[in-house]
Coordinates of C-alpha atoms and ligand atoms in Angstrom, one line a residue:
M1 CA 0.0 0.0 0.0
G2 CA 1.0 3.6 -0.3
S3 CA 1.6 4.4 -3.9
L4 CA 0.5 8.0 -3.4
D5 CA 2.2 10.5 -1.1
K6 CA 0.0 12.4 1.3
A7 CA -0.4 15.5 -0.9
N8 CA -1.7 13.4 -3.8
A9 CA -3.8 11.3 -1.5
L10 CA -5.4 14.5 -0.2
R11 CA -5.9 15.8 -3.7
L12 CA -7.6 12.6 -4.7
I13 CA -10.0 12.7 -1.8
T14 CA -10.7 16.4 -2.3
L15 CA -11.5 15.8 -6.0
F16 CA -13.6 12.8 -5.2
S17 CA -15.6 14.7 -2.5
G18 CA -16.1 17.7 -4.9
A19 CA -17.2 15.5 -7.8
V20 CA -19.8 13.6 -5.6
K21 CA -21.1 16.9 -4.3
G22 CA -21.1 18.7 -7.7
M23 CA -22.8 15.8 -9.5
G24 CA -25.9 16.7 -7.4
F25 CA -26.1 20.1 -9.2
Y26 CA -24.6 19.6 -12.6
P27 CA -24.7 17.0 -15.4
A28 CA -21.7 14.8 -15.8
S29 CA -20.8 16.6 -19.0
H30 CA -20.5 20.0 -17.3
P31 CA -16.9 21.3 -17.2
A32 CA -17.2 21.9 -13.4
I33 CA -17.6 18.1 -13.1
R34 CA -15.8 16.8 -16.1
Q35 CA -12.5 18.5 -15.4
P36 CA -12.0 17.4 -11.8
L37 CA -13.3 13.9 -12.8
M38 CA -10.6 13.6 -15.5
E39 CA -7.9 14.7 -13.0
L40 CA -9.3 12.3 -10.4
Y41 CA -9.2 9.4 -12.9
K42 CA -5.7 10.2 -13.9
I43 CA -4.4 10.1 -10.2
M44 CA -6.4 6.9 -9.6
T45 CA -5.1 5.1 -12.6
T46 CA -1.5 6.2 -11.9
A47 CA -1.7 4.9 -8.4
L48 CA -3.4 1.7 -9.6
C49 CA -0.5 1.0 -12.0
E50 CA 1.6 0.1 -8.9
E51 CA -1.1 -1.3 -6.6
E52 CA -3.7 -4.0 -6.8
Q53 CA -6.1 -1.7 -5.1
I54 CA -6.4 1.7 -3.4
S55 CA -8.9 2.5 -0.7
W56 CA -10.1 5.4 1.3
G57 CA -12.7 5.8 4.0
L58 CA -13.2 6.1 7.7
T59 CA -11.4 4.7 10.7
D60 CA -13.0 6.0 13.9
D61 CA -14.7 8.6 11.7
I62 CA -11.3 9.9 10.6
M63 CA -10.7 9.9 6.9
F64 CA -7.8 7.9 5.6
F65 CA -6.4 7.0 2.2
D66 CA -4.3 3.9 2.3
D67 CA -1.6 4.7 4.9
H68 CA -2.4 8.3 5.3
L69 CA -4.7 9.7 8.0
F70 CA -6.4 13.1 7.7
I71 CA -6.8 14.3 11.3
A72 CA -7.7 17.9 10.7
P73 CA -10.3 17.7 8.0
S74 CA -10.8 20.3 5.3
T75 CA -14.3 21.1 4.2
A76 CA -14.1 18.6 1.3
I77 CA -13.0 15.8 3.7
A78 CA -15.7 16.8 6.3
D79 CA -18.3 16.7 3.5
L80 CA -17.3 13.3 2.3
T81 CA -17.0 12.0 5.9
G82 CA -20.6 13.1 6.6
R83 CA -21.8 11.6 3.4
M84 CA -20.1 8.2 3.9
I85 CA -21.5 7.9 7.5
E86 CA -25.0 8.8 6.2
K87 CA -24.7 6.2 3.5
E88 CA -23.3 3.6 5.9
I89 CA -20.1 3.2 4.0
S90 CA -16.8 2.8 5.9
R91 CA -14.5 2.3 2.9
I92 CA -14.3 2.6 -0.8
V93 CA -12.0 0.3 -2.7
A94 CA -10.9 0.9 -6.3
T95 CA -9.2 -1.7 -8.4
P96 CA -7.1 -1.4 -11.7
S97 CA -10.1 -2.5 -13.8
I98 CA -11.9 0.9 -13.4
S99 CA -12.8 2.9 -16.5
Y100 CA -13.6 6.6 -16.7
E101 CA -17.3 5.8 -17.5
E102 CA -17.4 3.6 -14.4
L103 CA -15.9 6.4 -12.2
E104 CA -18.5 8.8 -13.6
S105 CA -21.4 6.4 -12.9
F106 CA -20.1 5.5 -9.4
V107 CA -19.8 9.2 -8.5
K108 CA -23.3 9.8 -9.8
L109 CA -24.7 7.0 -7.6
L110 CA -23.0 8.4 -4.5
S111 CA -24.4 11.9 -5.2
A112 CA -28.0 10.8 -4.8
K113 CA -29.0 12.0 -1.4
S114 CA -31.2 9.2 -0.2
A115 CA -29.3 6.1 -1.4
R116 CA -27.7 4.0 1.4
F117 CA -25.4 1.0 1.4
D118 CA -27.8 -1.7 0.3
T119 CA -29.4 0.4 -2.4
L120 CA -26.0 1.6 -3.7
S121 CA -24.6 -2.0 -3.8
R122 CA -27.7 -3.1 -5.8
Q123 CA -27.4 -0.2 -8.2
M124 CA -23.7 -0.8 -8.7
E125 CA -24.4 -4.4 -9.6
E126 CA -27.2 -3.4 -12.0
G127 CA -25.0 -0.8 -13.5
G128 CA -22.1 -3.3 -14.0
I129 CA -19.8 -1.3 -11.8
T130 CA -17.2 -3.9 -10.8
G131 CA -14.0 -1.8 -10.4
F132 CA -15.2 -0.2 -7.2
K133 CA -16.2 -2.0 -4.0
L134 CA -18.0 -0.6 -0.9
V135 CA -17.4 -1.8 2.7
R136 CA -20.3 -1.3 5.0
Y137 CA -19.8 1.1 7.9
G138 CA -19.0 -1.0 11.0
D139 CA -17.9 -4.1 9.0
D140 CA -14.2 -3.1 9.3
R141 CA -14.5 -2.9 13.0
F142 CA -16.2 -4.5 16.0
D143 CA -19.1 -6.0 14.1
Q144 CA -17.0 -7.8 11.6
A145 CA -14.9 -9.3 14.4
D146 CA -18.1 -10.5 16.1
E147 CA -19.5 -12.1 12.9
E148 CA -16.2 -13.7 12.1
S149 CA -15.7 -15.2 15.5
E150 CA -19.1 -16.9 15.1
R151 CA -18.2 -18.2 11.7
N152 CA -14.9 -19.9 12.2
P153 CA -13.3 -18.5 15.4
D154 CA -9.9 -20.2 15.3
G155 CA -9.0 -19.6 11.7
D156 CA -10.3 -16.0 11.8
H157 CA -8.5 -15.3 15.0
V158 CA -5.3 -16.5 13.5
A159 CA -6.0 -14.2 10.5
T160 CA -6.4 -11.3 12.9
Y161 CA -3.2 -12.2 14.6
N162 CA -1.4 -12.3 11.3
K163 CA -2.8 -8.9 10.3
A164 CA -1.4 -7.5 13.5
L165 CA 2.0 -9.0 12.8
S166 CA 2.1 -7.4 9.3
A167 CA 1.0 -4.0 10.8
I168 CA 3.9 -4.2 13.3
R169 CA 6.3 -5.3 10.5
S170 CA 5.3 -2.3 8.3
I171 CA 5.7 0.1 11.3
C172 CA 9.2 -1.2 12.0
R173 CA 10.1 -1.1 8.3
D174 CA 9.0 2.6 8.2
I175 CA 11.1 3.4 11.2
E176 CA 14.2 1.7 9.7
R177 CA 13.7 3.9 6.6
G178 CA 13.5 7.0 8.8
R179 CA 9.8 7.6 8.1
I180 CA 7.0 8.3 10.6
P181 CA 4.9 5.2 10.4
S182 CA 1.2 5.3 9.6
S183 CA -1.1 4.3 12.5
V184 CA -4.1 3.2 10.3
P185 CA -3.2 -0.5 10.0
I186 CA -2.5 -0.9 13.7
I187 CA -5.7 1.0 14.7
Q188 CA -7.8 -1.2 12.4
V189 CA -6.5 -4.5 13.7
V190 CA -6.7 -3.5 17.3
D191 CA -10.3 -2.4 16.8
Q192 CA -11.0 -6.0 15.6
M193 CA -9.3 -7.4 18.6
V194 CA -11.2 -5.2 21.0
G195 CA -14.5 -6.5 19.6
I196 CA -13.3 -10.1 20.2
T197 CA -11.7 -9.4 23.6
M198 CA -14.6 -7.5 25.1
Q199 CA -16.9 -10.5 24.4
E200 CA -14.4 -13.2 25.5
P201 CA -11.3 -11.9 27.2
W202 CA -9.5 -15.2 26.7
A203 CA -10.5 -15.8 23.1
L204 CA -7.1 -14.7 21.6
L205 CA -4.9 -15.9 24.5
G206 CA -3.9 -19.2 22.8
L207 CA -2.4 -17.1 20.0
T208 CA 0.2 -15.8 22.3
M209 CA 1.8 -19.3 22.2
I210 CA 2.8 -18.4 18.6
K211 CA 6.5 -17.5 18.8
D212 CA 8.8 -16.9 15.9
Y213 CA 12.4 -17.3 17.0
D214 CA 13.7 -15.4 14.0
N215 CA 11.4 -12.5 14.3
Y216 CA 11.1 -12.4 18.1
T217 CA 10.2 -8.7 18.4
F218 CA 7.2 -8.8 16.0
N219 CA 5.5 -11.7 17.7
H220 CA 6.5 -10.5 21.1
C221 CA 4.8 -7.1 20.4
V222 CA 1.6 -8.7 19.2
N223 CA 1.5 -11.1 22.1
V224 CA 2.0 -8.3 24.6
G225 CA -0.9 -6.5 23.0
V226 CA -3.2 -9.5 23.1
L227 CA -2.2 -10.3 26.8
S228 CA -2.6 -6.7 27.9
M229 CA -6.1 -6.4 26.3
A230 CA -7.3 -9.6 27.9
L231 CA -6.0 -8.5 31.3
G232 CA -7.6 -5.1 30.9
A233 CA -10.9 -6.6 29.9
T234 CA -10.7 -9.0 32.9
L235 CA -10.0 -6.1 35.2
G236 CA -13.2 -4.5 34.0
L237 CA -11.7 -1.7 31.9
D238 CA -14.0 -0.3 29.1
A239 CA -13.5 -0.8 25.4
V240 CA -11.7 2.5 24.9
A241 CA -9.1 1.7 27.6
V242 CA -8.7 -1.9 26.3
R243 CA -8.1 -0.4 22.8
D244 CA -5.3 1.9 24.2
L245 CA -3.8 -1.1 26.0
G246 CA -3.8 -3.0 22.7
I247 CA -2.1 -0.3 20.8
A248 CA 0.4 0.5 23.5
G249 CA 1.1 -3.3 24.0
Q250 CA 1.7 -3.9 20.3
L251 CA 3.9 -0.8 20.0
H252 CA 5.8 -1.1 23.3
D253 CA 9.1 -2.3 21.9
I254 CA 9.1 -0.6 18.5
G255 CA 12.0 1.6 19.8
K256 CA 14.1 -1.5 19.5
T257 CA 14.1 -1.0 15.8
M258 CA 16.6 1.8 16.4
I259 CA 18.9 -0.3 18.5
P260 CA 21.9 -1.9 16.7
K261 CA 21.1 -5.5 15.7
E262 CA 24.4 -6.8 17.2
I263 CA 23.1 -5.7 20.6
L264 CA 19.6 -6.8 20.1
N265 CA 20.5 -10.3 19.0
K266 CA 23.6 -10.8 21.2
P267 CA 23.5 -14.2 22.9
G268 CA 24.5 -14.0 26.5
K269 CA 24.9 -11.0 28.8
L270 CA 25.2 -7.4 27.5
S271 CA 28.1 -5.3 28.5
S272 CA 27.2 -2.3 30.6
A273 CA 27.6 0.0 27.6
E274 CA 25.4 -2.2 25.5
F275 CA 22.8 -2.4 28.2
D276 CA 22.8 1.4 28.4
E277 CA 22.1 1.5 24.7
M278 CA 19.3 -1.1 25.0
K279 CA 17.8 0.9 27.8
R280 CA 17.0 3.7 25.3
H281 CA 14.3 1.7 23.5
P282 CA 11.3 2.9 25.7
E283 CA 12.2 6.6 25.1
L284 CA 12.9 6.0 21.4
G285 CA 9.6 4.1 21.0
S286 CA 7.6 6.7 22.8
K287 CA 9.0 9.5 20.7
I288 CA 8.1 7.7 17.5
I289 CA 4.5 7.1 18.8
S290 CA 4.2 10.8 19.7
E291 CA 4.9 11.6 16.1
M292 CA 2.4 9.1 14.7
E293 CA -1.0 10.5 13.8
G294 CA -4.1 9.7 15.7
L295 CA -2.5 8.1 18.7
A296 CA -3.3 9.6 22.2
P297 CA -0.3 11.0 24.1
H298 CA -1.3 8.5 26.8
I299 CA -0.1 5.7 24.6
S300 CA 3.3 7.2 24.2
S301 CA 3.7 7.6 28.0
I302 CA 2.6 4.0 28.6
V303 CA 5.4 2.9 26.2
L304 CA 7.9 5.2 27.9
G305 CA 7.2 3.6 31.3
H306 CA 7.0 -0.1 30.4
H307 CA 10.4 -0.9 32.1
L308 CA 10.1 1.5 35.0
H309 CA 8.9 -1.3 37.3
Y310 CA 6.2 -1.2 39.9
N311 CA 8.6 0.3 42.5
R312 CA 10.0 2.7 39.9
S313 CA 13.5 1.3 40.2
G314 CA 13.7 0.7 36.4
Y315 CA 14.5 2.9 33.4
P316 CA 14.6 5.5 32.0
E317 CA 15.8 7.0 35.3
W318 CA 14.6 10.5 34.5
A319 CA 11.0 9.2 34.1
R320 CA 10.8 7.5 37.5
K321 CA 8.8 10.4 39.1
L322 CA 6.3 10.8 36.3
P323 CA 2.7 10.2 37.2
L324 CA 1.8 7.0 35.2
D325 CA -1.4 5.1 35.5
Q326 CA -2.1 1.4 36.0
M327 CA -1.9 0.7 32.3
V328 CA 1.9 0.8 32.5
N329 CA 1.7 -1.9 35.2
I330 CA -0.6 -4.0 33.0
I331 CA 1.8 -3.8 30.0
A332 CA 4.7 -4.7 32.2
I333 CA 3.0 -7.9 33.4
A334 CA 2.1 -8.9 29.8
D335 CA 5.7 -8.1 28.7
T336 CA 7.3 -10.2 31.5
Y337 CA 5.0 -13.2 30.9
D338 CA 5.6 -13.3 27.1
A339 CA 9.4 -12.9 27.6
I340 CA 9.6 -15.7 30.1
T341 CA 7.6 -18.1 28.0
T342 CA 9.6 -17.5 24.8
L343 CA 12.6 -19.5 23.7
R344 CA 15.4 -17.2 22.8
V345 CA 19.1 -17.6 22.0
Y346 CA 20.0 -17.5 25.6
Q347 CA 16.9 -18.9 27.2
H348 CA 14.9 -22.2 27.2
P349 CA 11.2 -21.4 27.1
V350 CA 9.4 -21.8 30.4
N351 CA 5.9 -23.4 30.4
P352 CA 3.0 -21.0 31.2
K353 CA 2.4 -22.4 34.7
T354 CA 6.0 -22.0 35.8
A355 CA 6.1 -18.5 34.2
L356 CA 3.2 -17.5 36.5
N357 CA 5.0 -18.9 39.5
E358 CA 8.1 -16.9 38.6
M359 CA 6.1 -13.7 38.2
Q360 CA 4.6 -14.1 41.6
K361 CA 8.1 -13.8 43.0
M362 CA 8.4 -10.4 41.4
T363 CA 5.3 -8.9 42.9
N364 CA 5.4 -5.5 44.5
T365 CA 9.0 -4.9 43.4
I366 CA 9.0 -5.3 39.6
L367 CA 5.3 -6.0 39.1
D368 CA 2.1 -4.8 40.6
G369 CA 1.0 -7.6 43.0
A370 CA -2.7 -7.0 42.8
I371 CA -2.7 -7.1 39.0
V372 CA -0.4 -10.1 38.9
E373 CA -3.0 -11.9 41.1
R374 CA -5.8 -11.1 38.6
F375 CA -3.5 -12.2 35.7
V376 CA -2.8 -15.6 37.4
E377 CA -6.6 -16.0 37.9
M378 CA -7.2 -15.1 34.3
M379 CA -4.7 -17.6 32.9
G380 CA -6.0 -20.3 35.3
N381 CA -4.1 -23.3 36.6
Y382 CA -3.5 -24.5 33.1
P383 CA -3.2 -21.5 30.8
V384 CA -4.5 -21.8 27.2
G385 CA -1.8 -23.4 25.1
T386 CA -0.4 -25.6 27.8
L387 CA 0.3 -29.2 26.9
V388 CA -1.1 -31.6 29.5
R389 CA -1.2 -35.4 30.2
L390 CA -4.5 -36.8 31.4
D391 CA -5.0 -39.8 33.7
T392 CA -6.1 -41.7 30.6
N393 CA -2.5 -41.2 29.4
E394 CA -3.8 -39.0 26.6
V395 CA -1.9 -35.8 25.8
A396 CA -3.9 -32.7 25.1
I397 CA -3.6 -28.9 24.6
V398 CA -5.6 -26.6 26.8
H399 CA -8.0 -24.8 24.5
R400 CA -10.3 -22.7 26.7
P401 CA -10.4 -22.0 30.5
N402 CA -13.3 -23.3 32.5
P403 CA -14.5 -20.5 34.7
L404 CA -16.3 -23.0 36.9
D405 CA -13.3 -25.2 37.6
E406 CA -9.8 -24.1 36.8
N407 CA -8.5 -27.6 36.9
A408 CA -10.9 -28.8 34.2
P409 CA -10.4 -26.6 31.1
L410 CA -11.7 -27.4 27.7
I411 CA -9.0 -29.4 25.9
R412 CA -8.1 -30.8 22.5
I413 CA -6.6 -34.3 22.6
L414 CA -3.5 -34.6 20.3
I415 CA -2.1 -38.0 21.4
D416 CA -4.2 -41.0 22.3
G417 CA -3.7 -43.3 25.4
D418 CA -1.4 -45.6 23.3
G419 CA 0.9 -42.7 22.4
K420 CA -0.3 -42.4 18.8
R421 CA -0.7 -38.9 17.4
L422 CA -4.3 -38.3 16.3
R423 CA -4.8 -37.2 12.7
A424 CA -7.3 -34.5 13.8
P425 CA -7.3 -33.2 17.4
C426 CA -10.4 -34.1 19.3
E427 CA -12.1 -31.5 21.5
Q428 CA -13.2 -32.7 24.9
A429 CA -14.6 -31.1 28.1
L430 CA -13.0 -32.6 31.2
I431 CA -16.3 -32.2 33.0
G432 CA -19.5 -32.5 31.0
S433 CA -22.5 -30.3 31.4
D434 CA -24.2 -33.1 33.4
G435 CA -21.2 -33.1 35.8
S436 CA -19.7 -36.4 34.6
R437 CA -15.9 -36.4 34.5
Y438 CA -14.0 -37.5 31.4
A439 CA -10.5 -37.4 32.9
R440 CA -8.2 -35.5 35.2
I441 CA -5.0 -33.6 34.3
V442 CA -2.1 -35.3 36.0
A443 CA 0.9 -33.4 34.6
V444 CA 2.1 -30.6 32.4
V445 CA 4.1 -31.9 29.4
D446 CA 7.1 -30.3 27.8
P447 CA 6.1 -29.8 24.1
L448 CA 9.7 -30.3 23.0
L449 CA 9.8 -33.8 24.4
K450 CA 6.7 -34.7 22.4
N451 CA 8.1 -33.0 19.3
I452 CA 5.1 -30.7 19.2
D453 CA 5.5 -27.1 18.1
I454 CA 2.6 -25.5 20.0
G455 CA 3.0 -22.1 18.2
R456 CA 2.9 -23.7 14.8
L457 CA -0.1 -25.8 15.8
I458 CA -2.1 -22.8 16.9
A459 CA -0.9 -20.7 14.0
S460 CA -2.3 -23.3 11.6
G461 CA -5.8 -22.4 13.0
N462 CA -6.7 -26.1 12.7
Y463 CA -5.7 -27.9 15.8
Ligands
FE2_1 FE1 10.8 -3.3 26.3
FE2_2 FE1 9.0 -6.2 25.5

């Protein structure tokens, strides 16, 4: 995405808005319409030479074009924003097949005052307009996440996770190139995640078992976002706060993009000079975030404080006295958990249960004890993604917690009682709705010993 610079993107939106408005007063052949339409068509086709599609529309009622966000709207943008909301459209997508005639007809349809999404979609179909697509207002955000989670939750959740990964990747790429990253992709994906998390705080937790050892930072960032959102929702925070946590969590380590790779990937202990360099990442990250459009200053300060520790003995030292709210403590807990459970060059991965025990030893010094307690409760005795052995000798992965009995989560059996790997995992409640017990968990199993890559299994969306 991003074949147009911001000035041209703004020009395109301005021309489009003007044409839609003008078409209500003049015929398409009138110079006041024809001229801007020709210019518009030229900009669109030039952009579509390089891209498979371009799109513009609304995220949180703010106009965007591809990666560009228009925070302070001009009259033309405000006009188009109002019109799109009225017509229940969140996004317009244009593909390389568009012709000038199609553009003219499309603009004409949008200029009709009363036509809304369903009517417009029907009219586009009848008029043979195939180069443009409309996305219904709301479908890009919470509603879509809800619908998707009903359709095929696991696969769709993995797709959402992957979308978050690519948003982080593109942010880091922009930083490496010295550009201020766009916040549109990260906001869009976090909005989807908020919809899922507010309904079922644990729904995305299994995904945090996805670890990529070569691209540790990207997965770590997404995992910290997911864990922080789940913890925030469990603590009873509202959707706005959970959204801020998701964005801050996913962006918390982007400052590392500016730390030399030799330090970042160094196996073993860092020298004190190297550690000093590494300690700059919260400041660097928070500075980048403060320059990104559409992100509350609050998010930048959460990122600044994520290594300050609960007792404020951490870094950056100059920020120790700053008044920071509990969101910093939430992110710090998610960060610590994901770091402990990840295999890295210098560290064997620790299973989720042991990680929680280790974290309990850090309470009230490094981590906020009261929130750690809630985190441990949320993860349950057998956190989602843990491999367990049953008293039937079967081996299973924990799929969902059971709020009624933390020792009896919903599991998926991977290996039968004779030690044979099942072709398709079999879902099983340890205690049925009639109270009958299928089996008991007797031990936590090291996935490496069973040659099972939990992350890959979950990432397949089909376990
Ligand atoms: Fe960090
Ligand atoms: Fe981190």
